[in-house]
């Protein structure tokens, strides 16, 4: 959108333009699931949606995210009817924003502790962890060299630990 004529936009404000691209609920949820769940196909994204995204909404958001340059779609070599979606560097650059959204939600909203575990781990991990996570996403989605650290594994471990803790009866 950077090269578009500003006259066609509501304003040239960078926050407004970002909201126009990312401002609906489902786009961020799809990007979240691709980043933190490593879901790459329509079936994975629909079948693992905690929020129960409708099939037509998911199809629309995937198409829109491709058009906006946040994800790419390519045919799966092992299954002719399946499309593999990959994050672009433009989407991977949203990791710090996603971390801050998660931190804000955890701080101010009644979240489920196990679902907040990844956000808490990323917030506490700070910019180095975010950078390492972005490197891992570049490896998984863009074919960059593998990073030394698997932040996804660390986040999954934090989720599993919180899930086990949430399942234990509390005393008192």
PDB file of C-alpha atoms in Angstrom:
ATOM      1  CA  UNK A   1       0.000   0.000   0.000  1.00  0.00           C
ATOM      2  CA  UNK A   2       3.004   2.263   0.418  1.00  0.00           C
ATOM      3  CA  UNK A   3       3.083   3.037  -3.302  1.00  0.00           C
ATOM      4  CA  UNK A   4      -0.659   3.711  -3.632  1.00  0.00           C
ATOM      5  CA  UNK A   5      -1.894   7.199  -4.380  1.00  0.00           C
ATOM      6  CA  UNK A   6      -2.585   8.920  -1.056  1.00  0.00           C
ATOM      7  CA  UNK A   7      -5.713  10.487  -2.590  1.00  0.00           C
ATOM      8  CA  UNK A   8      -7.290   6.995  -2.707  1.00  0.00           C
ATOM      9  CA  UNK A   9      -6.672   6.480   1.026  1.00  0.00           C
ATOM     10  CA  UNK A  10      -8.690   7.945   3.881  1.00  0.00           C
ATOM     11  CA  UNK A  11      -5.514   9.583   5.147  1.00  0.00           C
ATOM     12  CA  UNK A  12      -1.781   9.163   4.968  1.00  0.00           C
ATOM     13  CA  UNK A  13      -1.583   8.520   8.720  1.00  0.00           C
ATOM     14  CA  UNK A  14       0.537   5.394   9.331  1.00  0.00           C
ATOM     15  CA  UNK A  15      -1.652   4.251  12.244  1.00  0.00           C
ATOM     16  CA  UNK A  16      -4.822   4.608  10.164  1.00  0.00           C
ATOM     17  CA  UNK A  17      -3.232   2.737   7.261  1.00  0.00           C
ATOM     18  CA  UNK A  18      -2.068  -0.070   9.562  1.00  0.00           C
ATOM     19  CA  UNK A  19      -5.558  -0.328  11.070  1.00  0.00           C
ATOM     20  CA  UNK A  20      -7.046  -0.540   7.572  1.00  0.00           C
ATOM     21  CA  UNK A  21      -4.827  -3.575   6.898  1.00  0.00           C
ATOM     22  CA  UNK A  22      -4.961  -5.244  10.332  1.00  0.00           C
ATOM     23  CA  UNK A  23      -7.977  -3.722  12.062  1.00  0.00           C
ATOM     24  CA  UNK A  24     -10.503  -6.509  11.798  1.00  0.00           C
ATOM     25  CA  UNK A  25     -10.624  -9.240  14.434  1.00  0.00           C
ATOM     26  CA  UNK A  26     -10.069 -12.208  12.168  1.00  0.00           C
ATOM     27  CA  UNK A  27      -6.946 -11.028  10.337  1.00  0.00           C
ATOM     28  CA  UNK A  28      -4.993 -10.812  13.584  1.00  0.00           C
ATOM     29  CA  UNK A  29      -6.383 -14.159  14.774  1.00  0.00           C
ATOM     30  CA  UNK A  30      -5.281 -15.869  11.534  1.00  0.00           C
ATOM     31  CA  UNK A  31      -1.821 -14.301  11.800  1.00  0.00           C
ATOM     32  CA  UNK A  32      -1.654 -15.326  15.479  1.00  0.00           C
ATOM     33  CA  UNK A  33      -2.479 -18.926  14.618  1.00  0.00           C
ATOM     34  CA  UNK A  34       0.109 -18.981  11.840  1.00  0.00           C
ATOM     35  CA  UNK A  35       2.775 -17.459  14.101  1.00  0.00           C
ATOM     36  CA  UNK A  36       2.169 -19.210  17.396  1.00  0.00           C
ATOM     37  CA  UNK A  37       0.443 -22.412  16.263  1.00  0.00           C
ATOM     38  CA  UNK A  38       2.433 -22.875  13.045  1.00  0.00           C
ATOM     39  CA  UNK A  39      -0.843 -23.661  11.257  1.00  0.00           C
ATOM     40  CA  UNK A  40      -0.202 -23.435   7.532  1.00  0.00           C
ATOM     41  CA  UNK A  41      -3.252 -24.874   5.725  1.00  0.00           C
ATOM     42  CA  UNK A  42      -6.904 -23.897   5.554  1.00  0.00           C
ATOM     43  CA  UNK A  43      -7.826 -27.124   7.354  1.00  0.00           C
ATOM     44  CA  UNK A  44      -5.345 -26.503  10.172  1.00  0.00           C
ATOM     45  CA  UNK A  45      -6.447 -22.897  10.581  1.00  0.00           C
ATOM     46  CA  UNK A  46     -10.139 -23.788  10.602  1.00  0.00           C
ATOM     47  CA  UNK A  47      -9.835 -26.980  12.652  1.00  0.00           C
ATOM     48  CA  UNK A  48      -7.706 -25.398  15.372  1.00  0.00           C
ATOM     49  CA  UNK A  49      -9.547 -22.086  15.664  1.00  0.00           C
ATOM     50  CA  UNK A  50     -10.344 -21.489  19.329  1.00  0.00           C
ATOM     51  CA  UNK A  51     -12.712 -18.714  18.310  1.00  0.00           C
ATOM     52  CA  UNK A  52     -14.629 -20.843  15.792  1.00  0.00           C
ATOM     53  CA  UNK A  53     -14.000 -18.807  12.647  1.00  0.00           C
ATOM     54  CA  UNK A  54     -16.623 -19.459   9.966  1.00  0.00           C
ATOM     55  CA  UNK A  55     -15.363 -21.070   6.764  1.00  0.00           C
ATOM     56  CA  UNK A  56     -16.374 -18.145   4.536  1.00  0.00           C
ATOM     57  CA  UNK A  57     -14.707 -15.622   6.871  1.00  0.00           C
ATOM     58  CA  UNK A  58     -11.490 -17.667   6.957  1.00  0.00           C
ATOM     59  CA  UNK A  59     -11.410 -17.946   3.154  1.00  0.00           C
ATOM     60  CA  UNK A  60     -11.991 -14.200   2.855  1.00  0.00           C
ATOM     61  CA  UNK A  61      -9.279 -13.308   5.383  1.00  0.00           C
ATOM     62  CA  UNK A  62      -6.715 -15.614   3.794  1.00  0.00           C
ATOM     63  CA  UNK A  63      -7.403 -14.020   0.408  1.00  0.00           C
ATOM     64  CA  UNK A  64      -7.140 -10.528   1.896  1.00  0.00           C
ATOM     65  CA  UNK A  65      -3.911 -11.316   3.770  1.00  0.00           C
ATOM     66  CA  UNK A  66      -2.395 -12.586   0.508  1.00  0.00           C
ATOM     67  CA  UNK A  67      -3.530  -9.414  -1.298  1.00  0.00           C
ATOM     68  CA  UNK A  68      -1.994  -7.256   1.449  1.00  0.00           C
ATOM     69  CA  UNK A  69       1.324  -9.112   1.157  1.00  0.00           C
ATOM     70  CA  UNK A  70       1.217 -10.513   4.694  1.00  0.00           C
ATOM     71  CA  UNK A  71       1.067 -14.158   3.617  1.00  0.00           C
ATOM     72  CA  UNK A  72       1.730 -16.147   0.468  1.00  0.00           C
ATOM     73  CA  UNK A  73      -0.197 -19.114  -0.876  1.00  0.00           C
ATOM     74  CA  UNK A  74       1.485 -21.978  -2.702  1.00  0.00           C
ATOM     75  CA  UNK A  75       0.361 -25.394  -3.853  1.00  0.00           C
ATOM     76  CA  UNK A  76       1.280 -28.317  -1.607  1.00  0.00           C
ATOM     77  CA  UNK A  77       3.507 -30.641  -3.638  1.00  0.00           C
ATOM     78  CA  UNK A  78       2.186 -33.652  -1.709  1.00  0.00           C
ATOM     79  CA  UNK A  79      -1.534 -32.851  -2.078  1.00  0.00           C
ATOM     80  CA  UNK A  80      -2.782 -31.100  -5.215  1.00  0.00           C
ATOM     81  CA  UNK A  81      -5.887 -29.596  -3.609  1.00  0.00           C
ATOM     82  CA  UNK A  82      -4.134 -28.203  -0.537  1.00  0.00           C
ATOM     83  CA  UNK A  83      -2.613 -24.739  -0.285  1.00  0.00           C
ATOM     84  CA  UNK A  84       0.256 -23.961   2.072  1.00  0.00           C
ATOM     85  CA  UNK A  85       0.163 -20.463   3.539  1.00  0.00           C
ATOM     86  CA  UNK A  86       3.385 -18.794   4.637  1.00  0.00           C
ATOM     87  CA  UNK A  87       4.041 -15.615   6.542  1.00  0.00           C
ATOM     88  CA  UNK A  88       5.984 -12.942   4.688  1.00  0.00           C
ATOM     89  CA  UNK A  89       8.640 -10.782   6.293  1.00  0.00           C
ATOM     90  CA  UNK A  90       5.975  -8.047   6.418  1.00  0.00           C
ATOM     91  CA  UNK A  91       3.866 -10.277   8.714  1.00  0.00           C
ATOM     92  CA  UNK A  92       6.839 -11.526  10.727  1.00  0.00           C
ATOM     93  CA  UNK A  93       7.676  -7.879  11.489  1.00  0.00           C
ATOM     94  CA  UNK A  94       4.380  -7.794  13.446  1.00  0.00           C
ATOM     95  CA  UNK A  95       5.775 -10.065  16.196  1.00  0.00           C
ATOM     96  CA  UNK A  96       6.578  -7.173  18.590  1.00  0.00           C
ATOM     97  CA  UNK A  97       3.063  -5.784  18.048  1.00  0.00           C
ATOM     98  CA  UNK A  98       1.499  -9.202  18.698  1.00  0.00           C
ATOM     99  CA  UNK A  99       3.598  -9.484  21.880  1.00  0.00           C
ATOM    100  CA  UNK A 100       2.369  -6.096  23.062  1.00  0.00           C
ATOM    101  CA  UNK A 101      -1.266  -6.964  22.227  1.00  0.00           C
ATOM    102  CA  UNK A 102      -0.890 -10.158  24.250  1.00  0.00           C
ATOM    103  CA  UNK A 103       0.698  -8.275  27.144  1.00  0.00           C
ATOM    104  CA  UNK A 104      -2.080  -5.681  27.104  1.00  0.00           C
ATOM    105  CA  UNK A 105      -4.775  -8.366  26.977  1.00  0.00           C
ATOM    106  CA  UNK A 106      -3.154 -10.292  29.822  1.00  0.00           C
ATOM    107  CA  UNK A 107      -2.875  -7.168  31.940  1.00  0.00           C
ATOM    108  CA  UNK A 108      -6.359  -5.737  31.411  1.00  0.00           C
ATOM    109  CA  UNK A 109      -8.723  -8.538  30.354  1.00  0.00           C
ATOM    110  CA  UNK A 110      -9.982 -11.752  32.016  1.00  0.00           C
ATOM    111  CA  UNK A 111      -7.811 -14.198  30.048  1.00  0.00           C
ATOM    112  CA  UNK A 112      -7.431 -17.939  30.563  1.00  0.00           C
ATOM    113  CA  UNK A 113      -4.012 -18.426  32.220  1.00  0.00           C
ATOM    114  CA  UNK A 114      -3.009 -21.269  29.902  1.00  0.00           C
ATOM    115  CA  UNK A 115      -3.896 -19.211  26.825  1.00  0.00           C
ATOM    116  CA  UNK A 116      -1.936 -16.250  28.200  1.00  0.00           C
ATOM    117  CA  UNK A 117       1.189 -18.347  28.900  1.00  0.00           C
ATOM    118  CA  UNK A 118       2.792 -17.686  25.507  1.00  0.00           C
ATOM    119  CA  UNK A 119       2.115 -13.947  25.781  1.00  0.00           C
ATOM    120  CA  UNK A 120       3.589 -13.841  29.287  1.00  0.00           C
ATOM    121  CA  UNK A 121       6.674 -15.801  28.201  1.00  0.00           C
ATOM    122  CA  UNK A 122       7.237 -13.483  25.236  1.00  0.00           C
ATOM    123  CA  UNK A 123       6.730 -10.350  27.303  1.00  0.00           C
ATOM    124  CA  UNK A 124       9.215 -11.567  29.915  1.00  0.00           C
ATOM    125  CA  UNK A 125      11.619 -12.799  27.231  1.00  0.00           C
ATOM    126  CA  UNK A 126      11.938  -9.282  25.872  1.00  0.00           C
ATOM    127  CA  UNK A 127      13.266  -8.048  22.538  1.00  0.00           C
ATOM    128  CA  UNK A 128      15.954 -10.743  22.244  1.00  0.00           C
ATOM    129  CA  UNK A 129      13.329 -13.493  22.448  1.00  0.00           C
ATOM    130  CA  UNK A 130      11.144 -11.643  19.927  1.00  0.00           C
ATOM    131  CA  UNK A 131      14.090 -11.366  17.550  1.00  0.00           C
ATOM    132  CA  UNK A 132      14.894 -15.063  17.968  1.00  0.00           C
ATOM    133  CA  UNK A 133      11.226 -15.898  17.345  1.00  0.00           C
ATOM    134  CA  UNK A 134      11.224 -13.793  14.190  1.00  0.00           C
ATOM    135  CA  UNK A 135      14.349 -15.662  13.022  1.00  0.00           C
ATOM    136  CA  UNK A 136      12.559 -18.955  13.659  1.00  0.00           C
ATOM    137  CA  UNK A 137       9.507 -17.789  11.708  1.00  0.00           C
ATOM    138  CA  UNK A 138      11.780 -16.721   8.825  1.00  0.00           C
ATOM    139  CA  UNK A 139      13.220 -20.238   8.863  1.00  0.00           C
ATOM    140  CA  UNK A 140       9.805 -21.942   8.909  1.00  0.00           C
ATOM    141  CA  UNK A 141       8.067 -19.668   6.409  1.00  0.00           C
ATOM    142  CA  UNK A 142      10.794 -18.167   4.224  1.00  0.00           C
ATOM    143  CA  UNK A 143      13.468 -20.864   4.175  1.00  0.00           C
ATOM    144  CA  UNK A 144      16.087 -18.881   6.108  1.00  0.00           C
ATOM    145  CA  UNK A 145      18.793 -20.865   7.914  1.00  0.00           C
ATOM    146  CA  UNK A 146      17.616 -22.607  11.094  1.00  0.00           C
ATOM    147  CA  UNK A 147      18.126 -20.584  14.260  1.00  0.00           C
ATOM    148  CA  UNK A 148      20.051 -21.918  17.244  1.00  0.00           C
ATOM    149  CA  UNK A 149      17.048 -21.391  19.523  1.00  0.00           C
ATOM    150  CA  UNK A 150      13.484 -22.689  19.149  1.00  0.00           C
ATOM    151  CA  UNK A 151      11.235 -20.081  20.707  1.00  0.00           C
ATOM    152  CA  UNK A 152       8.185 -22.050  19.509  1.00  0.00           C
ATOM    153  CA  UNK A 153       9.331 -24.996  21.639  1.00  0.00           C
ATOM    154  CA  UNK A 154       9.777 -22.676  24.631  1.00  0.00           C
ATOM    155  CA  UNK A 155       6.319 -21.172  24.107  1.00  0.00           C
ATOM    156  CA  UNK A 156       4.735 -24.612  23.752  1.00  0.00           C
ATOM    157  CA  UNK A 157       6.434 -25.708  26.990  1.00  0.00           C
ATOM    158  CA  UNK A 158       5.083 -22.602  28.772  1.00  0.00           C
ATOM    159  CA  UNK A 159       1.593 -23.387  27.440  1.00  0.00           C
ATOM    160  CA  UNK A 160       1.774 -27.055  28.518  1.00  0.00           C
ATOM    161  CA  UNK A 161       3.003 -26.055  31.985  1.00  0.00           C
ATOM    162  CA  UNK A 162       0.190 -23.523  32.395  1.00  0.00           C
ATOM    163  CA  UNK A 163      -2.325 -26.060  31.093  1.00  0.00           C
ATOM    164  CA  UNK A 164      -1.181 -28.614  33.692  1.00  0.00           C
ATOM    165  CA  UNK A 165      -1.287 -25.993  36.442  1.00  0.00           C
ATOM    166  CA  UNK A 166      -4.790 -24.898  35.374  1.00  0.00           C
ATOM    167  CA  UNK A 167      -5.962 -28.515  35.506  1.00  0.00           C
ATOM    168  CA  UNK A 168      -4.868 -29.007  39.124  1.00  0.00           C
ATOM    169  CA  UNK A 169      -7.404 -28.401  41.867  1.00  0.00           C
ATOM    170  CA  UNK A 170      -6.520 -25.470  44.067  1.00  0.00           C
ATOM    171  CA  UNK A 171      -6.320 -25.904  47.809  1.00  0.00           C
ATOM    172  CA  UNK A 172      -7.767 -23.484  50.202  1.00  0.00           C
TER     173      UNK A 172
END
